[in-house]
PDB file of C-alpha atoms in Angstrom:
ATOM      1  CA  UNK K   1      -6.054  25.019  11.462  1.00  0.00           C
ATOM      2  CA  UNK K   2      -3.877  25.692   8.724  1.00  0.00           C
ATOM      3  CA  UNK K   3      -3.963  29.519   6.956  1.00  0.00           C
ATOM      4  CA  UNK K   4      -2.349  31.163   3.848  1.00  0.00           C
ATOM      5  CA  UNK K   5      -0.006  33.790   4.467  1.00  0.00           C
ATOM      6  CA  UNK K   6       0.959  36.094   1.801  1.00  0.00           C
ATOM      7  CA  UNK K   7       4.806  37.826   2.096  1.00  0.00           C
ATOM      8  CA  UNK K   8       5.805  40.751   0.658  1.00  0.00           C
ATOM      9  CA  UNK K   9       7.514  40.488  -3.203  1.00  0.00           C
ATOM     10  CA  UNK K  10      11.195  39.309  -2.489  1.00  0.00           C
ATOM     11  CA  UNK K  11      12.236  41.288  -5.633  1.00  0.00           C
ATOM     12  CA  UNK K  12      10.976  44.281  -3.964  1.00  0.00           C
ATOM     13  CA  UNK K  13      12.579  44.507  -0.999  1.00  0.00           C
ATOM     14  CA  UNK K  14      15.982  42.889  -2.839  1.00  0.00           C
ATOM     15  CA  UNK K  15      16.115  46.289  -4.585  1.00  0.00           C
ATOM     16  CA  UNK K  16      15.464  48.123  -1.143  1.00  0.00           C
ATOM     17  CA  UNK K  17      18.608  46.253   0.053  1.00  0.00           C
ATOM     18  CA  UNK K  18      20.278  46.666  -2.959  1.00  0.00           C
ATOM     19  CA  UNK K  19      20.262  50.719  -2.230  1.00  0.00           C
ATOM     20  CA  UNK K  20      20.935  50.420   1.625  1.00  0.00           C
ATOM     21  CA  UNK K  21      24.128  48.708   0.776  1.00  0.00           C
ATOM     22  CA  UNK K  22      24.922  51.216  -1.535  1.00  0.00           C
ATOM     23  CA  UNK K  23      24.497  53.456   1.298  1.00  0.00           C
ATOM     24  CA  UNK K  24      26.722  52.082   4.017  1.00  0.00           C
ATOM     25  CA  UNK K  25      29.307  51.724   1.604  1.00  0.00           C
ATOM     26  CA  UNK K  26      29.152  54.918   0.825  1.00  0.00           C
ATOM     27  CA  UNK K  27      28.788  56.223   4.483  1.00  0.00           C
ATOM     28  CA  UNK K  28      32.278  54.468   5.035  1.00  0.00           C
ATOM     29  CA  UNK K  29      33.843  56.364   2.071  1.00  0.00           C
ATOM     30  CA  UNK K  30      32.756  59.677   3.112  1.00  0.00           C
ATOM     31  CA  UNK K  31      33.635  58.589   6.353  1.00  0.00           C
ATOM     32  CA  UNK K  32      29.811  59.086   7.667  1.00  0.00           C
ATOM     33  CA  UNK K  33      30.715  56.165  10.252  1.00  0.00           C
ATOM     34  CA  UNK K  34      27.609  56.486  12.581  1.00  0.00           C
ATOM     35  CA  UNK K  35      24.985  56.379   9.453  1.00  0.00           C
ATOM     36  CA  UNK K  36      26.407  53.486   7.964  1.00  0.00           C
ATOM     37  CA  UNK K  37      27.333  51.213  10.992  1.00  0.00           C
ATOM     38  CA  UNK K  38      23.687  52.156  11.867  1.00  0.00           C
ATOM     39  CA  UNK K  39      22.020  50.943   8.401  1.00  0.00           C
ATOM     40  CA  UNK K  40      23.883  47.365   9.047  1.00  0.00           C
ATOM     41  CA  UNK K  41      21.550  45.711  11.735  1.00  0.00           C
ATOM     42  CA  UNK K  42      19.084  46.999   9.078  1.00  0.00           C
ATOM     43  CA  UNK K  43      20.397  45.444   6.299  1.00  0.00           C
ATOM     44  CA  UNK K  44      21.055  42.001   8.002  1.00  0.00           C
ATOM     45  CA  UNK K  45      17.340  41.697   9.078  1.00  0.00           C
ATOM     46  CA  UNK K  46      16.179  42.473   5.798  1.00  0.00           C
ATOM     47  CA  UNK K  47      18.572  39.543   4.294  1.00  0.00           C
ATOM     48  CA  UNK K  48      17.157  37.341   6.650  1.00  0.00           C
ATOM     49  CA  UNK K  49      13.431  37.734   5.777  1.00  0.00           C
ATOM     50  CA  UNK K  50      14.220  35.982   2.557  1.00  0.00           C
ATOM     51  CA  UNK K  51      12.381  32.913   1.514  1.00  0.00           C
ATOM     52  CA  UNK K  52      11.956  31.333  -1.192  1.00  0.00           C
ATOM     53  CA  UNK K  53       9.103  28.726  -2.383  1.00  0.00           C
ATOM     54  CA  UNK K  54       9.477  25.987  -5.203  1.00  0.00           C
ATOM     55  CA  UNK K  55       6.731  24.823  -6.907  1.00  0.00           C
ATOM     56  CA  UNK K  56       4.542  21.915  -4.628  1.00  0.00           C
ATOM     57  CA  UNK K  57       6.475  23.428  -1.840  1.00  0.00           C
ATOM     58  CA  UNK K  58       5.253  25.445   1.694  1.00  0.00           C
ATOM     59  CA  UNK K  59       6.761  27.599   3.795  1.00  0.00           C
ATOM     60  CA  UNK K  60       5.250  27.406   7.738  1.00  0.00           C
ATOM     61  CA  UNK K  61       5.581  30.465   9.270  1.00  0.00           C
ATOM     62  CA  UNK K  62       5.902  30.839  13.217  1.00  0.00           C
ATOM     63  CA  UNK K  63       6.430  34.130  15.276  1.00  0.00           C
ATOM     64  CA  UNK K  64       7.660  33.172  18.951  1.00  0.00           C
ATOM     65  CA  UNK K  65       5.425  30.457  19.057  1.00  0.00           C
ATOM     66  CA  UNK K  66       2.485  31.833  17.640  1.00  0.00           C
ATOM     67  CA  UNK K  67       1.776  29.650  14.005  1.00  0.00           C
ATOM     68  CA  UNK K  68       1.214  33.185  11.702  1.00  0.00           C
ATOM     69  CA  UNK K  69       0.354  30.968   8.522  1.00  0.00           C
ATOM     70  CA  UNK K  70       1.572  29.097   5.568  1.00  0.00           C
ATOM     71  CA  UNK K  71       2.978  30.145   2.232  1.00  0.00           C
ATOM     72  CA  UNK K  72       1.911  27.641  -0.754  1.00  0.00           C
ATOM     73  CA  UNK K  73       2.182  29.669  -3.663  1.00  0.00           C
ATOM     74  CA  UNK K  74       5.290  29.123  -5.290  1.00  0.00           C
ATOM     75  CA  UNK K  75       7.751  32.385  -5.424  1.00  0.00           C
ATOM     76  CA  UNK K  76      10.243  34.848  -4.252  1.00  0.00           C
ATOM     77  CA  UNK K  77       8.913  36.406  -0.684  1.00  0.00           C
ATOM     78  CA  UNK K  78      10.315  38.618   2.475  1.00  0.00           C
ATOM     79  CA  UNK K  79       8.582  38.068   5.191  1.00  0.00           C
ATOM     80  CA  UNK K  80       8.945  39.222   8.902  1.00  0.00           C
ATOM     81  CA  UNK K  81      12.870  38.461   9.381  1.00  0.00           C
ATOM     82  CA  UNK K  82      11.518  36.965  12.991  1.00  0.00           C
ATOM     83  CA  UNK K  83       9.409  34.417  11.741  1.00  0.00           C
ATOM     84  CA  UNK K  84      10.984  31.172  11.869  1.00  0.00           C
ATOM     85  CA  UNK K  85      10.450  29.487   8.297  1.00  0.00           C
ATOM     86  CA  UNK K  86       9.942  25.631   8.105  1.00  0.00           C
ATOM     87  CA  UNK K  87      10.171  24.470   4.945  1.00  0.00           C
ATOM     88  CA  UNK K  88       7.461  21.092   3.930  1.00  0.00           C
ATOM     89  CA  UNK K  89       7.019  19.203   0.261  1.00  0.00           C
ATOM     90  CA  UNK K  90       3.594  19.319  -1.010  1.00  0.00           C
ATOM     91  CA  UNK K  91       4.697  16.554  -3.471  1.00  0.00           C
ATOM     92  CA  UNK K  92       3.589  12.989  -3.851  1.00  0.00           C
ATOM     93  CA  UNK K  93       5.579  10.559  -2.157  1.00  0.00           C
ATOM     94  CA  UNK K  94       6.063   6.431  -2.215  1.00  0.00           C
ATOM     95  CA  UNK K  95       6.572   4.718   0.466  1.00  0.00           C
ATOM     96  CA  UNK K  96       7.280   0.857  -0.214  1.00  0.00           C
ATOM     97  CA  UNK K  97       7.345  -0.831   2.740  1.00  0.00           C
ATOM     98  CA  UNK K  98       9.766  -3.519   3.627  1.00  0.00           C
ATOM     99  CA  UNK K  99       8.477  -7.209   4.111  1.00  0.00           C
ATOM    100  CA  UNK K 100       7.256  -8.043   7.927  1.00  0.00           C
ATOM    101  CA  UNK K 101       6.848 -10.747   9.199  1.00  0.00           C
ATOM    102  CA  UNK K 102       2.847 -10.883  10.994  1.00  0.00           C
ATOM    103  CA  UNK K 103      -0.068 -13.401  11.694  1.00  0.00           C
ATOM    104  CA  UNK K 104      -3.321 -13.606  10.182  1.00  0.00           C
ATOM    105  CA  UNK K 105      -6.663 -14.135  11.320  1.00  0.00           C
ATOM    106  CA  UNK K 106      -5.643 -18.006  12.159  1.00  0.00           C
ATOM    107  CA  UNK K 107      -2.064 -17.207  13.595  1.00  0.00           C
ATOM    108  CA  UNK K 108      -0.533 -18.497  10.432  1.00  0.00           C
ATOM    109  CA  UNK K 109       3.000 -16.486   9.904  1.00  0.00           C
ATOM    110  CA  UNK K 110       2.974 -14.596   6.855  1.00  0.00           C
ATOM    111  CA  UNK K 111       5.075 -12.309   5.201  1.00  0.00           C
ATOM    112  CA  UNK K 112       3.301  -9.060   3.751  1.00  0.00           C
ATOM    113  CA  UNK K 113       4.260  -5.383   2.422  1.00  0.00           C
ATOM    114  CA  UNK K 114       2.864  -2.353   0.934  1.00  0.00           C
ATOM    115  CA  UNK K 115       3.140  -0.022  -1.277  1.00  0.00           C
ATOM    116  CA  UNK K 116       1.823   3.707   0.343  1.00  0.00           C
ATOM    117  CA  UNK K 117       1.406   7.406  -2.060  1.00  0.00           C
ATOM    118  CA  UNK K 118       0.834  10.376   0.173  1.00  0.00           C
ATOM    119  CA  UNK K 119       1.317  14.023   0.339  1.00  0.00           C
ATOM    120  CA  UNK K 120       1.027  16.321   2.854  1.00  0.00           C
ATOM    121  CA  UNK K 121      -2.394  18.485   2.945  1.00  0.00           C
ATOM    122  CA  UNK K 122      -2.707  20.417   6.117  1.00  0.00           C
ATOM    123  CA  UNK K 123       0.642  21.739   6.688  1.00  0.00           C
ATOM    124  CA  UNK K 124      -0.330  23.349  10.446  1.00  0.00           C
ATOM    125  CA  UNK K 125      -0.861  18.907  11.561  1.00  0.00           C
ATOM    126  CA  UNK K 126       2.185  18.345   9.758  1.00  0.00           C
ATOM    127  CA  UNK K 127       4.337  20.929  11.398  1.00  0.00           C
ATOM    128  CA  UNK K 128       2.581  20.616  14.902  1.00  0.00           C
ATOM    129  CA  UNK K 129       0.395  17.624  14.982  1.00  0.00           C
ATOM    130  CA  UNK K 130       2.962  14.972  15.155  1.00  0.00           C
ATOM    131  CA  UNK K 131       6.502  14.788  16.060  1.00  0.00           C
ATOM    132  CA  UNK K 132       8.449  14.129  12.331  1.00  0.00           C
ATOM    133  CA  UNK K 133       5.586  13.721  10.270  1.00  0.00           C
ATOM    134  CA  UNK K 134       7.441  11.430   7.760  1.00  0.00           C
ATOM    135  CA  UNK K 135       8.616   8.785  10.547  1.00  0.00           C
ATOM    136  CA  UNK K 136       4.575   8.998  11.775  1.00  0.00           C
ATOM    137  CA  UNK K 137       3.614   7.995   8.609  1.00  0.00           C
ATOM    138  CA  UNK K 138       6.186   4.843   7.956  1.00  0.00           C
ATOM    139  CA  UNK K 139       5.165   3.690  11.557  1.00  0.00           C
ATOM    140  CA  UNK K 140       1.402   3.995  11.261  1.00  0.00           C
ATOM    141  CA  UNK K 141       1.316   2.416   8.034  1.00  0.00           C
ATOM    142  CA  UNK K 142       2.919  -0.398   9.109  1.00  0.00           C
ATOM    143  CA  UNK K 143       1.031  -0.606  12.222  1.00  0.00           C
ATOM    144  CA  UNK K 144      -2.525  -0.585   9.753  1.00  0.00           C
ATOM    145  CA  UNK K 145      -0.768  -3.273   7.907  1.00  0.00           C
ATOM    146  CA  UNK K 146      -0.101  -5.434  11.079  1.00  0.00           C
ATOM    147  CA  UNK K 147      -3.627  -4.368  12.086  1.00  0.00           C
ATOM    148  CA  UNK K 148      -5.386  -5.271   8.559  1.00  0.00           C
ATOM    149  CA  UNK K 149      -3.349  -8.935   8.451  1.00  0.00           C
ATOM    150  CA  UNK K 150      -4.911 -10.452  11.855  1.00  0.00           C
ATOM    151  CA  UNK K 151      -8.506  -8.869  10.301  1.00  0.00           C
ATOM    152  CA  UNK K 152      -8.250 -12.146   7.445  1.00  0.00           C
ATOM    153  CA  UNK K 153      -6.828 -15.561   6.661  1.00  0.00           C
ATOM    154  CA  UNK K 154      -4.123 -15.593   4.166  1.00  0.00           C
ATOM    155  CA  UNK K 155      -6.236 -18.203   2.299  1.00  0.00           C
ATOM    156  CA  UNK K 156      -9.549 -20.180   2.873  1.00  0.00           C
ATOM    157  CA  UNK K 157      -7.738 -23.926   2.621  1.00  0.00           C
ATOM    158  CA  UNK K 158      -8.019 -23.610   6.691  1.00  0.00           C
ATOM    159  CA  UNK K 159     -11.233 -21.762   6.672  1.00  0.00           C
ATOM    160  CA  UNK K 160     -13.571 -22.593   4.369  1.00  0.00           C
ATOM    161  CA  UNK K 161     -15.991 -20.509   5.418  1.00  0.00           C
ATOM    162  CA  UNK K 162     -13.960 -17.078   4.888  1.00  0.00           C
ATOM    163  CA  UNK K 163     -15.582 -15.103   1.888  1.00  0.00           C
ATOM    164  CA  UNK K 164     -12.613 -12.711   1.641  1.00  0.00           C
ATOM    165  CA  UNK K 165      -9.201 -13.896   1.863  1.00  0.00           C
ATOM    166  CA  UNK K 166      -5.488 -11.336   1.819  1.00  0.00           C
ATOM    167  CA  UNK K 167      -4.503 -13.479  -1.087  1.00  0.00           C
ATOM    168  CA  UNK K 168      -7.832 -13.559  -3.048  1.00  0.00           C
ATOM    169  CA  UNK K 169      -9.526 -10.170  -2.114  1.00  0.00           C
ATOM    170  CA  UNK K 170      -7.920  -8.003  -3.423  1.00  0.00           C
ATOM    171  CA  UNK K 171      -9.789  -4.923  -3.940  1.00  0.00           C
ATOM    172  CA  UNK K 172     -11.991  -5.427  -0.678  1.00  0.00           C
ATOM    173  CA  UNK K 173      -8.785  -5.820   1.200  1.00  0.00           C
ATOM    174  CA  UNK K 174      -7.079  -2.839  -0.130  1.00  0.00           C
ATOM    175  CA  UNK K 175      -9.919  -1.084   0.439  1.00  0.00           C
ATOM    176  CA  UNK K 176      -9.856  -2.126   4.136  1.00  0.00           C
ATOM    177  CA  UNK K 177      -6.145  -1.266   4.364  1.00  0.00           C
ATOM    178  CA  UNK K 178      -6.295   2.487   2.511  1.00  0.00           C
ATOM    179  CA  UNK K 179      -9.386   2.867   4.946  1.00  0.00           C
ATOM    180  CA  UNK K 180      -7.355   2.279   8.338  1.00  0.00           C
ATOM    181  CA  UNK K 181      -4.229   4.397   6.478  1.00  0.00           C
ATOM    182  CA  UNK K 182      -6.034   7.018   6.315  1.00  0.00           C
ATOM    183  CA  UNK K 183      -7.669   6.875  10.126  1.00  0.00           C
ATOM    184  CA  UNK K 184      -4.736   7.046  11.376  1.00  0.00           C
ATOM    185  CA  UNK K 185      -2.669   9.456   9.071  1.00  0.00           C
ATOM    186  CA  UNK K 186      -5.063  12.525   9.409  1.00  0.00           C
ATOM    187  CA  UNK K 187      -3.793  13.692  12.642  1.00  0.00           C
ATOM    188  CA  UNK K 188      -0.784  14.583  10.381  1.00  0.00           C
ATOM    189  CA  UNK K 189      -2.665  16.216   7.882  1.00  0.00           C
ATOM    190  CA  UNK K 190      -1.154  13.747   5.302  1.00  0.00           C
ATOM    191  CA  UNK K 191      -3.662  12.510   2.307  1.00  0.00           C
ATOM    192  CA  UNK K 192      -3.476   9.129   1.593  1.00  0.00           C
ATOM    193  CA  UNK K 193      -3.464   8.712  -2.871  1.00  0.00           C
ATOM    194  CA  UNK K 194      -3.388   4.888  -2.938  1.00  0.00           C
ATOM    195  CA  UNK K 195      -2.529   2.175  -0.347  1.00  0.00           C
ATOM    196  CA  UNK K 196      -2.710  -1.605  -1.614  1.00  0.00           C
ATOM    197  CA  UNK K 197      -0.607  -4.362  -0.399  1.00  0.00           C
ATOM    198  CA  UNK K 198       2.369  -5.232  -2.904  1.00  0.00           C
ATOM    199  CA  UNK K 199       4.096  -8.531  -1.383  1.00  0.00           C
ATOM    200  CA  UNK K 200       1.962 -11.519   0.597  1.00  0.00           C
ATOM    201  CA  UNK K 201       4.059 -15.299   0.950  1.00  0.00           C
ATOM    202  CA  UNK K 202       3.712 -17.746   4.262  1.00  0.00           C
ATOM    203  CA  UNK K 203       6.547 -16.989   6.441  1.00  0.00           C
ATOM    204  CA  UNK K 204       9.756 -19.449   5.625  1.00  0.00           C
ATOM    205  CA  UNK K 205       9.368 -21.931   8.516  1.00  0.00           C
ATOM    206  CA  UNK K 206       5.832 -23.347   6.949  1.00  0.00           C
ATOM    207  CA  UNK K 207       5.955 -22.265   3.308  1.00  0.00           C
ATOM    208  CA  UNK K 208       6.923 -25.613   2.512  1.00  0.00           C
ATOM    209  CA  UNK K 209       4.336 -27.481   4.569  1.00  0.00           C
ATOM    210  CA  UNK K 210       1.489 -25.077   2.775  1.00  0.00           C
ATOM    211  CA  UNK K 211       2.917 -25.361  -0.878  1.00  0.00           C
ATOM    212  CA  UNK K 212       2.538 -29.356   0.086  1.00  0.00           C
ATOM    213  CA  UNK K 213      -1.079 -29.204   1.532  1.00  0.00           C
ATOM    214  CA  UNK K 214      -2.384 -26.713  -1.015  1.00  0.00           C
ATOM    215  CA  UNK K 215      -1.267 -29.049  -4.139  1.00  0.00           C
ATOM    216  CA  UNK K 216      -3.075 -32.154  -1.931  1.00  0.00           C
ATOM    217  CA  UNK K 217      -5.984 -29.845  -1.730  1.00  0.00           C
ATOM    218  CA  UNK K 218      -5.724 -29.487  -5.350  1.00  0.00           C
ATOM    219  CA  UNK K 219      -5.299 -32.986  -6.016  1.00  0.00           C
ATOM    220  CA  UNK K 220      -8.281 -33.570  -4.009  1.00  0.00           C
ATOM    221  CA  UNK K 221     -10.079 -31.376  -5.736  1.00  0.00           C
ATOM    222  CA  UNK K 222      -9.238 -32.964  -9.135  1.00  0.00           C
ATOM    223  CA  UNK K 223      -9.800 -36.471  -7.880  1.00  0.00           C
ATOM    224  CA  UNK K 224     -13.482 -35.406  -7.376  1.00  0.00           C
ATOM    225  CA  UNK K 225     -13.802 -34.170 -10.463  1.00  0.00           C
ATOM    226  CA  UNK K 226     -12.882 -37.040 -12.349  1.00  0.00           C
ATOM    227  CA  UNK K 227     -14.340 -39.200 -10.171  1.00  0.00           C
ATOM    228  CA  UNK K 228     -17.502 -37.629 -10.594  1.00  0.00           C
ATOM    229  CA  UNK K 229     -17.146 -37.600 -14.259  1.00  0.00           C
ATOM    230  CA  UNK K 230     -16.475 -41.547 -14.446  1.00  0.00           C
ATOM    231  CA  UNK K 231     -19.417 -42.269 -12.762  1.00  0.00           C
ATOM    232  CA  UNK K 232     -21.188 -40.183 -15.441  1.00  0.00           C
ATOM    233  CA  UNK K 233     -19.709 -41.858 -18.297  1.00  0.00           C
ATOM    234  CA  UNK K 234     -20.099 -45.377 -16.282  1.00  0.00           C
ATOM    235  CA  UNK K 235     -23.734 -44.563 -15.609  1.00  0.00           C
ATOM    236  CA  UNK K 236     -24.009 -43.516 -19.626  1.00  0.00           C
ATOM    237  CA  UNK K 237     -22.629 -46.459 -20.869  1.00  0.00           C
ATOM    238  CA  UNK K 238     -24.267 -48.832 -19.219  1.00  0.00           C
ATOM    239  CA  UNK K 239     -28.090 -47.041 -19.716  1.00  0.00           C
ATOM    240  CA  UNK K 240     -26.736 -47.526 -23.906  1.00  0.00           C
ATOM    241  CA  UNK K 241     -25.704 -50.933 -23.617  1.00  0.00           C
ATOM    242  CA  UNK K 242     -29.356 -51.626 -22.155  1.00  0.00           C
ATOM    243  CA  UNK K 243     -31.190 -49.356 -24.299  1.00  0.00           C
ATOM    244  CA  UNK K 244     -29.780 -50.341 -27.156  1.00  0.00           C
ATOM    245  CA  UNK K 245     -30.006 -54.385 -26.539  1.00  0.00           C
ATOM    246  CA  UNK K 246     -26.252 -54.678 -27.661  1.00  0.00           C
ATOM    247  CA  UNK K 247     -25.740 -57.265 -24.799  1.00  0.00           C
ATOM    248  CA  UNK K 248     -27.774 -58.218 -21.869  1.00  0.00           C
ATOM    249  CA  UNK K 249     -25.291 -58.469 -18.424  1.00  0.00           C
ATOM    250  CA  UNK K 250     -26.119 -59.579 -15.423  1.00  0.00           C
ATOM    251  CA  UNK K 251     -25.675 -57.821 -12.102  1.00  0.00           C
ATOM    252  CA  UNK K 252     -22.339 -59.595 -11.754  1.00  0.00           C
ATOM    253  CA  UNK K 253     -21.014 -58.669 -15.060  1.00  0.00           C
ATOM    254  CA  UNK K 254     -22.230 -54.964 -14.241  1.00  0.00           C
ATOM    255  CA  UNK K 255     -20.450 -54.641 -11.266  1.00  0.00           C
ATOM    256  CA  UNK K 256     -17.380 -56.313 -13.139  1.00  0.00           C
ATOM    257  CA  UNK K 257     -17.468 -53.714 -16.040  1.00  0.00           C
ATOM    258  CA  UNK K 258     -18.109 -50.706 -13.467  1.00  0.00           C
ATOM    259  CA  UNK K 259     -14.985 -51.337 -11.716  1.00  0.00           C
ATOM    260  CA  UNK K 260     -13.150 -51.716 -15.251  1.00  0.00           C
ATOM    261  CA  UNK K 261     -14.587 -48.686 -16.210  1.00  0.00           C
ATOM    262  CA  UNK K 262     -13.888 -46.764 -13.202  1.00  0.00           C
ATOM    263  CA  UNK K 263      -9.793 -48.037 -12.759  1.00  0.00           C
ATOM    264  CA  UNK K 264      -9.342 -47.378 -16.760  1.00  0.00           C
ATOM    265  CA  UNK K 265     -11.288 -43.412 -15.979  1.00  0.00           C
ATOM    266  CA  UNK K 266      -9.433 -42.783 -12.690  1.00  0.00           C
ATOM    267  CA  UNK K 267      -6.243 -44.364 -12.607  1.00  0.00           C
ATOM    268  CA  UNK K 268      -2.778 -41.935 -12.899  1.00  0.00           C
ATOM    269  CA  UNK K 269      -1.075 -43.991 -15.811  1.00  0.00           C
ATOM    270  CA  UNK K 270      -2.697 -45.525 -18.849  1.00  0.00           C
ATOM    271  CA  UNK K 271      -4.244 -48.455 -18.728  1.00  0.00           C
ATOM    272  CA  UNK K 272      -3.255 -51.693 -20.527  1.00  0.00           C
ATOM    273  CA  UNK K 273      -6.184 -53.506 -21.943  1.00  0.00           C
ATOM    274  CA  UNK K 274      -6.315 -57.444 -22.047  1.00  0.00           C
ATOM    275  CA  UNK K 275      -8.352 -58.494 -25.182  1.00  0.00           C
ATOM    276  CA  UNK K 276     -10.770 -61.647 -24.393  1.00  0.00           C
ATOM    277  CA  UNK K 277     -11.108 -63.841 -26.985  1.00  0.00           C
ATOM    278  CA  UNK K 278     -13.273 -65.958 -26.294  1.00  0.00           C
ATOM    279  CA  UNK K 279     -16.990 -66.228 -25.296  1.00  0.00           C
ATOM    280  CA  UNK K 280     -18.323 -63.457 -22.718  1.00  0.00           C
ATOM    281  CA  UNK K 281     -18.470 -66.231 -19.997  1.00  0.00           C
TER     282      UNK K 281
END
């Protein structure tokens, strides 16, 4: 588990330095050899316990294995010149993912992406939980991503039945996706700020082929409508004509003026009316 370490004041022990290399070079004038060669090794170590911390930056501290803590306050430290120091960024970080190509729930190719903000929490997973944290966290997210995109159908033109789709739920499917991120990422101590997909398109070999059977669907879909609104206004005119005694047709005349009525209300192109004349028969 990760712990804060506290090191010394660098400015401190700077000023300590300061006066012991006053003193060797002052041995070497006086030509006090032994003292001064003797305060080197002394001098070097204390150099080397050093460290400095930027703001949203930690220092991990390790001792010959041994994980001694973590420095996250921002400052100028000397700490134990063994310790070896590994520096890691608290900040936030994006990750936008490149485009991959995967399958959804009905094997259609697709083409999907993300866009990923993280920071590291737990420094002691970071440092010793994974092997290059970073590189753990572009690989998992893409493997979530992969994961998430077999889960649902890009759209429900194939599957009717599908109540969440990756191109129409958005929220539920981001939610679904930052929920697997996160799984996977805390065995790297990393906390996941937002995950939500940023890029979803059918693969290039069947784009074409979808764009064509989506605007048939819609089509469809608009055919019905009117359809269903011609019979309406067919039905309506014909209950006025009766109830109003403005003519009296026959069954044969009704079934003539329906199918008027229905190619004028349906058909693509405007019709072109032919005016009778004459008597109704």
């Amino acid at each position: 588990m990760e712990k804060q370490y506290s090191g010394m004041s660098g400015y401190l022990v700077l000023l300590l330095e300061l006066i012991i290399l006053v003193l060797i070079v002052a041995g070497f004038l006086m030509e006090m050899i032994i003292p001064a060669v003797a305060l080197i090794p002394i001098f070097i170590l204390g150099a080397i316990g050093f460290t400095v911390v930027d703001p949203n930056q930690s220092c991990v501290l390790v001792l010959f294995g041994a994980y001694k803590g973590t420095i996250k306050t921002n400052g100028f430290y000397w700490v134990n010149p063994f310790f070896a120091k590994k520096k890691i960024s608290l900040r936030a970080r994006n990750f936008d993912s490149e485009t991959i190509k995967v399958n959804d729930k009905l094997g259609n190719p697709i083409m999907i992406g993300l866009v990923l903000v993280w920071k590291v929490e737990d420094t002691y997973k970071a440092a010793f939980g994974v092997d290059e944290y970073e590189h753990f966290v572009l690989v998992q997210s893409e493997a979530a991503l992969r994961k998430l995109a077999g889960l649902y159908p890009y759209d429900n033109i194939e599957d009717e039945t599908a109540k969440v789709t990756l191109r129409d739920g958005t929220e539920e499917v981001n939610n679904e996706l930052e929920r697997e991120i996160v799984e996977r990422l805390d065995i790297a101590g990393i906390h996941v700020i937002e995950a939500r997909i940023n890029h979803i398109a059918y693969a290039q070999e069947i784009a074409q082929a979808m764009l064509k059977r989506q605007q048939a669907t819609a089509i469809v879909a608009a055919r019905y409508k009117i359809v269903e609104g011609a019979v309406s206004m067919v039905e309506m005119a014909l209950d006025e004509l009766s109830q109003k005694q403005i003519v009296d047709l026959d069954e044969e005349k009704k079934a003539t003026m329906v199918s008027n009525l229905m190619v004028v209300l349906c058909g693509d192109k405007d019709a072109t009316p032919i005016v009778n004349t004459g008597t109704l028969y």
